[in-house]
mmCIF file of C-alpha atoms and ligand atoms in Angstrom:
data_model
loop_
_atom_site.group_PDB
_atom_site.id
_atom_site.type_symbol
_atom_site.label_atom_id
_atom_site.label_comp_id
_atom_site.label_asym_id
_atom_site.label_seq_id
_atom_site.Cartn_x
_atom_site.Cartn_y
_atom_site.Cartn_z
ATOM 1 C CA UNK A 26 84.425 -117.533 -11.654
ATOM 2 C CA UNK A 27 85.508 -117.212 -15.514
ATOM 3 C CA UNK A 28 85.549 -113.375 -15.417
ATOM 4 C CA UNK A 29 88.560 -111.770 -13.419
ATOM 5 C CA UNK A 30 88.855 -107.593 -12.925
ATOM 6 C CA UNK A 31 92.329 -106.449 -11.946
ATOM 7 C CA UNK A 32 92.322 -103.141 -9.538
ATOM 8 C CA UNK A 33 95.550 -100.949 -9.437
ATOM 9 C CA UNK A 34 95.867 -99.017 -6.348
ATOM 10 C CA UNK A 35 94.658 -100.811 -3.340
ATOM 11 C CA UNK A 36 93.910 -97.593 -1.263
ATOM 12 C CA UNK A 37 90.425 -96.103 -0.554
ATOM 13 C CA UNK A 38 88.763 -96.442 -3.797
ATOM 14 C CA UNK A 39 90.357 -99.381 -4.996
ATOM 15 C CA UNK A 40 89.753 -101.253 -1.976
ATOM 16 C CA UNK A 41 86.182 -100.336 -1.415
ATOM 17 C CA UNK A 42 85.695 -101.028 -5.531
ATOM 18 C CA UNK A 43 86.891 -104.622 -4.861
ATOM 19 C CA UNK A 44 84.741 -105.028 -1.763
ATOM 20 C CA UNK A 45 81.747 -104.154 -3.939
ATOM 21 C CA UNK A 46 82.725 -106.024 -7.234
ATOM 22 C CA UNK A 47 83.469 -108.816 -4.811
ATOM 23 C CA UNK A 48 80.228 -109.044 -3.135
ATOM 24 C CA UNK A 49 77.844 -108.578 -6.396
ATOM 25 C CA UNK A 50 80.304 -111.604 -7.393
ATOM 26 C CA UNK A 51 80.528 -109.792 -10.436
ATOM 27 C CA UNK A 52 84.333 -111.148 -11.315
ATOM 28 C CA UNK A 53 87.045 -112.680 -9.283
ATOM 29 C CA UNK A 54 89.275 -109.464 -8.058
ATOM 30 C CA UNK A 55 93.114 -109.144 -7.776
ATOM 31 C CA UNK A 56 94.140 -105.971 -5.820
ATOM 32 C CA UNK A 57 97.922 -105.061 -7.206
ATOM 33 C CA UNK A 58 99.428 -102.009 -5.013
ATOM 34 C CA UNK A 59 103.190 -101.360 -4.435
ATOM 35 C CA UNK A 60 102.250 -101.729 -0.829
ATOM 36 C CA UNK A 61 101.862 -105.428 -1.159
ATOM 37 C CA UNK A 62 101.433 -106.512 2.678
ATOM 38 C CA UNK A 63 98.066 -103.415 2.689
ATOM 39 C CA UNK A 64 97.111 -104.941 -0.470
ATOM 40 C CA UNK A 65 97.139 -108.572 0.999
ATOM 41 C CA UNK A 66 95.321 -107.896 4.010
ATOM 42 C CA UNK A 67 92.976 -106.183 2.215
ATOM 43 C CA UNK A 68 92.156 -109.050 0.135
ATOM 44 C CA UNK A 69 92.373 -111.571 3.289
ATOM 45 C CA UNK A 70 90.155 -109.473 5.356
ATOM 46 C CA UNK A 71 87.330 -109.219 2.546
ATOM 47 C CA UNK A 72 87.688 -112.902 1.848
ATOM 48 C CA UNK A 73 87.215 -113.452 5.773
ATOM 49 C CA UNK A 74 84.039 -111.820 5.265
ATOM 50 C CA UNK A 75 82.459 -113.977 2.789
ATOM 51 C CA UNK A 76 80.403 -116.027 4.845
ATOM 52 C CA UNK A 77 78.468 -113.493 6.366
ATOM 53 C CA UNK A 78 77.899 -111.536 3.609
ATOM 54 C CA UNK A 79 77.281 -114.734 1.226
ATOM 55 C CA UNK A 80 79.687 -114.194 -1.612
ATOM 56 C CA UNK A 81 82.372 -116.636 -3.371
ATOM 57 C CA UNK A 82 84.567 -114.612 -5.730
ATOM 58 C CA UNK A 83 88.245 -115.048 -5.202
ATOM 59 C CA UNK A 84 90.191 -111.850 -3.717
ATOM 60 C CA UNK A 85 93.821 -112.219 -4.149
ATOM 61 C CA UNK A 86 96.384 -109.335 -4.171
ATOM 62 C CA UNK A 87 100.561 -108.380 -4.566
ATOM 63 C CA UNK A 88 102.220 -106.293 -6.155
ATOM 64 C CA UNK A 89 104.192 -109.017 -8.986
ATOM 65 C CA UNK A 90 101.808 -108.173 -12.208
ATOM 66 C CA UNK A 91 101.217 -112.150 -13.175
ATOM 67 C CA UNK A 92 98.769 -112.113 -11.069
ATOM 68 C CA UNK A 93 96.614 -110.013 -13.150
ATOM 69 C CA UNK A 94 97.211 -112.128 -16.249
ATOM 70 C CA UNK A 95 94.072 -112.148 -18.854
ATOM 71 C CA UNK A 96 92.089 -110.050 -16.706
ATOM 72 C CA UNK A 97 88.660 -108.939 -18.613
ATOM 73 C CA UNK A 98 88.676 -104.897 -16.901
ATOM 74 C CA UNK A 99 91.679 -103.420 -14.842
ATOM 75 C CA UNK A 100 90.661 -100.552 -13.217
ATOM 76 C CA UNK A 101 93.289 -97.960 -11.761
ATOM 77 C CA UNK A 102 93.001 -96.332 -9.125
ATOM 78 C CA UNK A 103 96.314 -96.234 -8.319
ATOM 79 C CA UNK A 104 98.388 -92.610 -7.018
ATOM 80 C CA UNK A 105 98.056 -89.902 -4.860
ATOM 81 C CA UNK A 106 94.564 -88.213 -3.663
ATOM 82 C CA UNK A 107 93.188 -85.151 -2.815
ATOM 83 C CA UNK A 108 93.960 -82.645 0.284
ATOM 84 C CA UNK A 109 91.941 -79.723 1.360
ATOM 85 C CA UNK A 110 93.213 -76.834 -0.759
ATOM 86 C CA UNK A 111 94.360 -79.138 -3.560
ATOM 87 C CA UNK A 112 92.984 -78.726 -7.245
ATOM 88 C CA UNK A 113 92.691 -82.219 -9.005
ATOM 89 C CA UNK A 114 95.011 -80.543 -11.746
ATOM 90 C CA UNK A 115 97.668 -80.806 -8.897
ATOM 91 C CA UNK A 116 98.100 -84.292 -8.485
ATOM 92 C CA UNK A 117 98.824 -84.159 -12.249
ATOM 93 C CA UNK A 118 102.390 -84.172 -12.214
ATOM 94 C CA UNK A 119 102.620 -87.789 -9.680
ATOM 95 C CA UNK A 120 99.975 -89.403 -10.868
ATOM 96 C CA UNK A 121 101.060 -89.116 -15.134
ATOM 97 C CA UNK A 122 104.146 -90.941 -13.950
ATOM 98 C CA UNK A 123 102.198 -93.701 -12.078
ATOM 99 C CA UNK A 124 99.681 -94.288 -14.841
ATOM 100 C CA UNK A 125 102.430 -94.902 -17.402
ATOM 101 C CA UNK A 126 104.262 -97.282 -15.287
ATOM 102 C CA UNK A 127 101.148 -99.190 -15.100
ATOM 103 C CA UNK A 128 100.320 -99.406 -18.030
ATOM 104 C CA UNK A 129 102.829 -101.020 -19.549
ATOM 105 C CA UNK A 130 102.502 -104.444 -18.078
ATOM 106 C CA UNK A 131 98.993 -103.929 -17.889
ATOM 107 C CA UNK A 132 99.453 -104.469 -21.366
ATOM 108 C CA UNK A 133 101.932 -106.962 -21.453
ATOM 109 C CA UNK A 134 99.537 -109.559 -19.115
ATOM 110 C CA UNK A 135 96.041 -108.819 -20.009
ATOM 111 C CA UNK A 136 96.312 -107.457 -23.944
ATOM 112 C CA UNK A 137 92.523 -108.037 -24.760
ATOM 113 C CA UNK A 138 91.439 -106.350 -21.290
ATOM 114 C CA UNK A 139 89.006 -103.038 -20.859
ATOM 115 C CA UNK A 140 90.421 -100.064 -19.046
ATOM 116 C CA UNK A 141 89.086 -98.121 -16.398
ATOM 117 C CA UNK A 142 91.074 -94.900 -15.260
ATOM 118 C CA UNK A 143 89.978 -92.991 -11.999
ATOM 119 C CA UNK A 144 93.110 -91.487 -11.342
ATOM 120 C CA UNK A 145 92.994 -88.076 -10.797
ATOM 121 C CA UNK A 146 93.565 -85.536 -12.814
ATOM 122 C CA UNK A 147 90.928 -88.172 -15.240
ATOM 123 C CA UNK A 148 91.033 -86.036 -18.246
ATOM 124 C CA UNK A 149 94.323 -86.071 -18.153
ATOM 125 C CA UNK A 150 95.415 -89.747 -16.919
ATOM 126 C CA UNK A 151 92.736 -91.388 -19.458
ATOM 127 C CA UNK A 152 94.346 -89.520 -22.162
ATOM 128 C CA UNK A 153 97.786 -90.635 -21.217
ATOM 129 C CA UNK A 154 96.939 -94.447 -20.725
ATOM 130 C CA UNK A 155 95.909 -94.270 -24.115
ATOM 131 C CA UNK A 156 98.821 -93.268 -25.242
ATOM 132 C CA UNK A 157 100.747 -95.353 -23.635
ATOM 133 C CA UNK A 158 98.884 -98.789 -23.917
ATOM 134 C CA UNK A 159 98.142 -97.461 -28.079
ATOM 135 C CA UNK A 160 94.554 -99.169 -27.467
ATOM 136 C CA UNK A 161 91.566 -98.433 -29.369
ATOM 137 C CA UNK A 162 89.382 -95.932 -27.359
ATOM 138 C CA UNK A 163 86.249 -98.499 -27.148
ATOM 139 C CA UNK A 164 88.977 -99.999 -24.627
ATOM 140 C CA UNK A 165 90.015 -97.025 -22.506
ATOM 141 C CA UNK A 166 87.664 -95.140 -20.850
ATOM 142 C CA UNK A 167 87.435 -92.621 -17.750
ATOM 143 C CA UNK A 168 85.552 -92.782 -14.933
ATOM 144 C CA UNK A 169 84.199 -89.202 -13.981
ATOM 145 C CA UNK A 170 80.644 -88.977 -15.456
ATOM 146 C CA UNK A 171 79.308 -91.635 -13.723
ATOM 147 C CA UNK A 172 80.332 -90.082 -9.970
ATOM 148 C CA UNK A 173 79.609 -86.509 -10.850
ATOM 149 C CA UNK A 174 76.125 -87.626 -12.269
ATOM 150 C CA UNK A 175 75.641 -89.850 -9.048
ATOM 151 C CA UNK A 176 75.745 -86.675 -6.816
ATOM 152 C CA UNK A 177 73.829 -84.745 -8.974
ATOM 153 C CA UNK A 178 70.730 -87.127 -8.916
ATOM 154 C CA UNK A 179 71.514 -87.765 -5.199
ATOM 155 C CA UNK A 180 71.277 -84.158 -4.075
ATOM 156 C CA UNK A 181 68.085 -83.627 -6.619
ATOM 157 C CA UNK A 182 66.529 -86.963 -4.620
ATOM 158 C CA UNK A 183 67.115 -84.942 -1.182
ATOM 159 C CA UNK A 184 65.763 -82.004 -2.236
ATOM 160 C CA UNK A 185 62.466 -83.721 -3.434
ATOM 161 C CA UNK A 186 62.636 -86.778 -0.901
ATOM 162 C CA UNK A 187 62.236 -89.108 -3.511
ATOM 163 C CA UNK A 188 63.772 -92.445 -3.986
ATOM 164 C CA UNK A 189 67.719 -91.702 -5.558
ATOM 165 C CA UNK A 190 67.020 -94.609 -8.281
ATOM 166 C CA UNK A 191 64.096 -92.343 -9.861
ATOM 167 C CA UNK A 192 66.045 -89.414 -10.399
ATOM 168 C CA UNK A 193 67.952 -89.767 -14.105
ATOM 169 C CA UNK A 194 70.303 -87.227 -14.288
ATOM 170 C CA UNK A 195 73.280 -86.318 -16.770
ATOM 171 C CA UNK A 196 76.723 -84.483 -16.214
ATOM 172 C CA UNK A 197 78.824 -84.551 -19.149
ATOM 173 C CA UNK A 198 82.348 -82.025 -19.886
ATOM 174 C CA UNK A 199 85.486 -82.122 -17.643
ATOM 175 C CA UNK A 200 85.887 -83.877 -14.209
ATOM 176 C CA UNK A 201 87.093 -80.406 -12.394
ATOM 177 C CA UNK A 202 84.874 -77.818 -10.618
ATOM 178 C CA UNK A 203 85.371 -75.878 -13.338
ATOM 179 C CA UNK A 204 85.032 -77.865 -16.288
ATOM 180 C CA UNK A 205 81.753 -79.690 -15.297
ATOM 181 C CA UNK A 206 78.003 -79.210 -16.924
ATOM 182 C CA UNK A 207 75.356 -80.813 -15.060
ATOM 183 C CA UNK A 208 72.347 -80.567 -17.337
ATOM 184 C CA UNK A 209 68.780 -79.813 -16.516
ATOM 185 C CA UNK A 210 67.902 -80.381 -19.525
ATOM 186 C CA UNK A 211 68.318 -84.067 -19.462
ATOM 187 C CA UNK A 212 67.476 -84.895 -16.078
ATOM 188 C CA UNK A 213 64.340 -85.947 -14.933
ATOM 189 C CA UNK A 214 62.519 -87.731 -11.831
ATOM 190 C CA UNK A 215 60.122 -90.991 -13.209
ATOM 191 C CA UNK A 216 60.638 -89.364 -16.340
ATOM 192 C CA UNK A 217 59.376 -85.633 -15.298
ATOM 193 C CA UNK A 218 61.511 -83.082 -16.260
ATOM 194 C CA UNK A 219 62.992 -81.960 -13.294
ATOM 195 C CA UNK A 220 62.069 -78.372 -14.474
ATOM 196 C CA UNK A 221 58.309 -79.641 -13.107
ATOM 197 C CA UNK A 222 59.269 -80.395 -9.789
ATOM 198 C CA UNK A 223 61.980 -77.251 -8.840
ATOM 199 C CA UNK A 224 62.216 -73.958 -9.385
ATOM 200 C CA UNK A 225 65.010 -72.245 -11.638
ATOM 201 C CA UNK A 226 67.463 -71.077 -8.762
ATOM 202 C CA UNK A 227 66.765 -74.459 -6.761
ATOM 203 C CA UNK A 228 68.193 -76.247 -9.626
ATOM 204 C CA UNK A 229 71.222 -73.281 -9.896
ATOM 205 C CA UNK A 230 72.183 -74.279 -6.505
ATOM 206 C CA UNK A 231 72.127 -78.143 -6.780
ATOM 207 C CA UNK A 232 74.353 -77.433 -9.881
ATOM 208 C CA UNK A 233 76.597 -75.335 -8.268
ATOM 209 C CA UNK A 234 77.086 -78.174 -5.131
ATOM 210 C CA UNK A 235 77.191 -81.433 -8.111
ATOM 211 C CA UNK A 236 80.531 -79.200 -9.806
ATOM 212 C CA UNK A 237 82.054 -78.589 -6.181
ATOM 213 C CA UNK A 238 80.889 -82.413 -5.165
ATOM 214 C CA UNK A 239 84.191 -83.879 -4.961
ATOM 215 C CA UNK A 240 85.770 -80.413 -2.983
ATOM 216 C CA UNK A 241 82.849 -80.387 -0.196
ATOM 217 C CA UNK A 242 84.193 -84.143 0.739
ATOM 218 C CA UNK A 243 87.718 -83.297 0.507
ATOM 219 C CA UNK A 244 87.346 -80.560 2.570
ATOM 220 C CA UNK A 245 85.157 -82.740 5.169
ATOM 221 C CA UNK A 246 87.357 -85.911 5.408
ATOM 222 C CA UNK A 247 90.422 -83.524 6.034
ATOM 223 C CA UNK A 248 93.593 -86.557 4.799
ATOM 224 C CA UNK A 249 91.567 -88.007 1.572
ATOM 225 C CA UNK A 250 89.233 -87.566 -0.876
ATOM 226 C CA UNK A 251 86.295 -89.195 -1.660
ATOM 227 C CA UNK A 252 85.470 -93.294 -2.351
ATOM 228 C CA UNK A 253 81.975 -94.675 -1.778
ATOM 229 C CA UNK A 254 80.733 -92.880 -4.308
ATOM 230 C CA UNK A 255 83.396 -92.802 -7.294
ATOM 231 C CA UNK A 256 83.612 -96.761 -5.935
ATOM 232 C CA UNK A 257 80.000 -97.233 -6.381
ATOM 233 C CA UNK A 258 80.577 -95.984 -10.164
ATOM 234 C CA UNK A 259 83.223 -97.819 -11.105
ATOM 235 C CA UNK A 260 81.227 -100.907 -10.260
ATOM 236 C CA UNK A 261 78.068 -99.706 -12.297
ATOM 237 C CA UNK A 262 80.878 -99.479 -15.244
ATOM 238 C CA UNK A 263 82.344 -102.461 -14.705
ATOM 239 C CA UNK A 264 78.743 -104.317 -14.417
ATOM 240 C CA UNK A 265 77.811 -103.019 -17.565
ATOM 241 C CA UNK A 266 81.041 -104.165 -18.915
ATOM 242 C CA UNK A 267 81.002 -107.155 -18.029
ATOM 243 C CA UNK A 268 77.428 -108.842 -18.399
ATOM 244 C CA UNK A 269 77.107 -106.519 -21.543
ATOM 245 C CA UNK A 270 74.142 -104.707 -19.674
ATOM 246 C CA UNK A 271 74.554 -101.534 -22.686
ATOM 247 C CA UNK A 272 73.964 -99.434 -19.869
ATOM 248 C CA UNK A 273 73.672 -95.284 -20.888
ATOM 249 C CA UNK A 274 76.529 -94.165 -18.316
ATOM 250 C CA UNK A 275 78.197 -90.731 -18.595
ATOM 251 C CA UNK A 276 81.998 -91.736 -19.358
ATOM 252 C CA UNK A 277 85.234 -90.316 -19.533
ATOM 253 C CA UNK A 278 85.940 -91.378 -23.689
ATOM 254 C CA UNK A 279 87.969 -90.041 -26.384
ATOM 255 C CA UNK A 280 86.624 -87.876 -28.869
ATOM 256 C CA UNK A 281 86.906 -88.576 -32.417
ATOM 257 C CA UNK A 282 85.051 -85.431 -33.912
ATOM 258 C CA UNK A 283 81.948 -86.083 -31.736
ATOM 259 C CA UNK A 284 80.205 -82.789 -30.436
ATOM 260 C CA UNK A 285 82.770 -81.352 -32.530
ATOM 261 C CA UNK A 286 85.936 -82.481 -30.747
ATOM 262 C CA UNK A 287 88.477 -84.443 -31.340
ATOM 263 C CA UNK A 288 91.886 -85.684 -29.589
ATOM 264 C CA UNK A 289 90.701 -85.480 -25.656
ATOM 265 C CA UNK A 290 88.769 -87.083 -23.145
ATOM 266 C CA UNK A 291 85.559 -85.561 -22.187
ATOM 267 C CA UNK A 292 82.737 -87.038 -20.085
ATOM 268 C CA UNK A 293 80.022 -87.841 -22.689
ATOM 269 C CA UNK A 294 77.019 -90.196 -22.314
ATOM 270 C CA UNK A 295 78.000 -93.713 -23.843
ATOM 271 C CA UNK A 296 76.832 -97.300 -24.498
ATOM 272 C CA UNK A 297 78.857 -99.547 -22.105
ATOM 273 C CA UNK A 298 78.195 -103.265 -22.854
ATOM 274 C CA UNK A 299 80.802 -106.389 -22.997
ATOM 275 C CA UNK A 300 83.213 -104.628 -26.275
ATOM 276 C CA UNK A 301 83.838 -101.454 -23.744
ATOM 277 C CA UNK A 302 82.647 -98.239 -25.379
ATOM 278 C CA UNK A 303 79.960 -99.309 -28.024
ATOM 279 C CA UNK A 304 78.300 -96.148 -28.610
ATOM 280 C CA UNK A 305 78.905 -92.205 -28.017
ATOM 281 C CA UNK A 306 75.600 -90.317 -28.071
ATOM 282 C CA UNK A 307 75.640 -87.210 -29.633
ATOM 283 C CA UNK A 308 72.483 -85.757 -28.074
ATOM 284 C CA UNK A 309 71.105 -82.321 -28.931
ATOM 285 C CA UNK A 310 72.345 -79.170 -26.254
ATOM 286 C CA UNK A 311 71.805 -75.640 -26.215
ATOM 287 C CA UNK A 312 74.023 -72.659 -28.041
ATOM 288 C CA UNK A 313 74.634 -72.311 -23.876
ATOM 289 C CA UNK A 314 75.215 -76.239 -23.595
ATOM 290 C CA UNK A 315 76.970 -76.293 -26.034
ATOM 291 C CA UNK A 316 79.613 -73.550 -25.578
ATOM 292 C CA UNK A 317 80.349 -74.674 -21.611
ATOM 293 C CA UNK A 318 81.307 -77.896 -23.267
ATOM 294 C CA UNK A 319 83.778 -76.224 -25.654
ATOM 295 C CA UNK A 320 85.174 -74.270 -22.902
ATOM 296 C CA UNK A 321 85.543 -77.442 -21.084
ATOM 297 C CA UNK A 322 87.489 -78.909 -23.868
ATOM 298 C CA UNK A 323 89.668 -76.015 -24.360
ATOM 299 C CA UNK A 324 90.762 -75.822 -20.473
ATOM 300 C CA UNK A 325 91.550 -79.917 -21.394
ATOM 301 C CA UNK A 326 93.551 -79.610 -24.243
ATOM 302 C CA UNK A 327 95.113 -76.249 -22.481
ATOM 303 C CA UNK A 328 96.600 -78.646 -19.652
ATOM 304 C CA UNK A 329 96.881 -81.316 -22.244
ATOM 305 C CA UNK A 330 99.519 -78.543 -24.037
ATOM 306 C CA UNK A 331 101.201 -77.269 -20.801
ATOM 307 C CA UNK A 332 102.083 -80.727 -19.711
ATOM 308 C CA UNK A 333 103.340 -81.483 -23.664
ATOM 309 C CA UNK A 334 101.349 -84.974 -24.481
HETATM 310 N N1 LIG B 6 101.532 -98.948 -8.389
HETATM 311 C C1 LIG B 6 100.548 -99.484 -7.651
HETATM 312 N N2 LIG B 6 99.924 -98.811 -6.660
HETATM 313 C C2 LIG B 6 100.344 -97.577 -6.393
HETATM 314 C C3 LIG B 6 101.379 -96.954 -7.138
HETATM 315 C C4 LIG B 6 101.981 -97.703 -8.174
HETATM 316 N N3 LIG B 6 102.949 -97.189 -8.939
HETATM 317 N N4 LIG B 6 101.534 -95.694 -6.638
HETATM 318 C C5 LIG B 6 100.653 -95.538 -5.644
HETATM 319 N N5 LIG B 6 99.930 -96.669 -5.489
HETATM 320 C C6 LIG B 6 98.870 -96.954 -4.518
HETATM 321 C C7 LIG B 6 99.161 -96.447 -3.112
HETATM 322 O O1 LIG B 6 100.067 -97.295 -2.431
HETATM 323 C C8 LIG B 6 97.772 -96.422 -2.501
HETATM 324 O O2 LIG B 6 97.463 -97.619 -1.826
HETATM 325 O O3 LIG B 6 97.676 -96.272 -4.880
HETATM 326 C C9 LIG B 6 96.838 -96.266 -3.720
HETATM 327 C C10 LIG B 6 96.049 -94.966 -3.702
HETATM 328 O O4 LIG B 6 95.160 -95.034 -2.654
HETATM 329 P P1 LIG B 6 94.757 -93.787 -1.727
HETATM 330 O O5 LIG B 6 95.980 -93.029 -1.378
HETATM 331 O O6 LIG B 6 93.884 -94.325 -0.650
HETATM 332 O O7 LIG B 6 93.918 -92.844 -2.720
HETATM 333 P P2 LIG B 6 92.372 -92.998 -3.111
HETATM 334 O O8 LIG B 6 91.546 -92.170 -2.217
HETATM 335 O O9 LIG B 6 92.038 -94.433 -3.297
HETATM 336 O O10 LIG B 6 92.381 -92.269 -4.526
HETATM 337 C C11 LIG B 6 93.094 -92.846 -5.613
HETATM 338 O O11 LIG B 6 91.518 -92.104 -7.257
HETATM 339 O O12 LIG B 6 89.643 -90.732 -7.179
HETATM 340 C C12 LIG B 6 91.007 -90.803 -7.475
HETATM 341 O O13 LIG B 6 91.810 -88.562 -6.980
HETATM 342 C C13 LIG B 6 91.829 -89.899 -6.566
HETATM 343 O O14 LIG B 6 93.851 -90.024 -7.849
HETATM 344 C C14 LIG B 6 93.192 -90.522 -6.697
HETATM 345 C C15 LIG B 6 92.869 -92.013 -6.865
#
């Protein structure tokens, strides 16, 4: 295959990212994790799988960065996950210092790559491997949009019965329970404004379960947080990425004076095609819509303060 994709952080998401980039034989996939012998087994086990599943991209993993040499995405996954009773904010500390080790021979092997950062606390990690790798932002983006948008049109599906694929939904501010607007407004089923189909306090209640999405599975699975989901995004990004698709997904990007914003990463619906971020659309939102989104970006560049980057 003459496309690669590098995944950092061979745990959970990584792993289950690679499984699914693998099979769609998107790209071949190198899992790098400082646990190299999980990372290798991995990779051997999903290889092993290959002829019962019918794919034949190349899984390799380690830990020795060469091997991701003039990969086209590297996605990072890589640090510490949620526990019940954990804030996303608090894995901020471990995970800053992970993404800027990273990064740096990220950088050094694969200097015309695209970056993907799930790492969590996103609004914060994105913003840091920018700094760090001093790439343009059509090269760095965040994955957050595309998950939290994924359960919102998932739980609207189940509440109509309809098939998941016709509900279009968008979530756009800050990956936290806090900081994240699920909009009505912009979501529809076949193109029917969702409005039609459910009553006002329905759609209250769907919102309120889409912002606490990632808590209800933390608090389920007890030792982790969630994977088949934010895995299940990162592939849609990387797809879109890589056979320049210019697919509309909600990404984590940073804001140059869109929506009135500037210097922080904020989900935001974007053109993804085979340059990274092509496009930002700057679509229309209410005085309502459009104050929840400042507030979102003040609570960003709040932590962005405390934690002095
Ligand atoms: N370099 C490479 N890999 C690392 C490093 C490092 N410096 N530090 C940690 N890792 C690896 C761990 O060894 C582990 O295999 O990152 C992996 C993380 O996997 P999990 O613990 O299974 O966590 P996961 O559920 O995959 O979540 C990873 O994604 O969605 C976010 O909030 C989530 O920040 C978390 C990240």
């Amino acid at each position: 295959m003459d496309r690669k994709v590098t995944i950092v952080g061979a745990g959970f998401v990584g792993a289950t990212a690679a499984q699914r980039i693998a099979e769609k034989q998107l790209a071949d996939v190198v899992m790098l994790d400082i646990l190299e012998g999980m990372a290798k087994g991995k990779a051997l086990d999903m290889s092993e799988s290959s002829p019962w599943v019918g794919f034949n991209t190349r899984i390799s993993a380690g830990q020795d960065y060469a091997l991701s040499a003039d990969s086209d995405v590297v996605v990072i996954t890589a640090g510490i996950a949620r526990k019940p009773g954990m804030s996303r904010e608090d894995l901020a500390a471990t995970n800053i210092k992970i993404i800027k080790e990273i990064i740096q021979p990220i950088v050094k092997y694969s200097p015309q790559a695209i970056l993907i950062i799930v790492t969590n606390p996103l609004d914060v990690t994105a913003y840091v491997a920018k700094q760090v790798s001093g790439w343009p932002r059509e090269r760095v983006l965040g994955q957050s949009g595309a998950l939290d948008s994924s359960r919102f049109r998932t739980f609207i599906a189940q509440e109509l019965d309809v098939a998941p694929q016709d509900v279009q939904g968008l979530v756009m501010g800050g990956h936290s329970d806090v900081g994240m607007i699920p909009l009505a407004s912009h979501t529809s089923v076949a193109g029917i404004p969702v409005s039609e189909l459910l009553d006002r306090a329905t759609i209250e209640r769907l919102i309120e379960r889409t912002k606490r999405g990632g808590t209800e599975i933390v608090q389920l699975l007890e030792k982790g947080s969630a994977y088949y989901a934010p895995s299940a995004a990162i592939t849609a990004m990387v797809e879109s990425i890589l056979l320049d698709q210019k697919r509309i997904i909600s990404s984590s990007v940073y804001l140059e004076g869109e929506y009135g914003l500037r210097d922080l990463y904020l989900d935001v619906p974007v053109k993804l095609g085979r340059r990274g971020l092509e496009e930002i659309i700057e679509i229309k939102l209410s005085t309502p819509e459009h104050e929840a989104l400042q507030q979102a970006a003040g609570r960003i560049r709040q932590t962005l303060d405390k934690l002095q980057l």
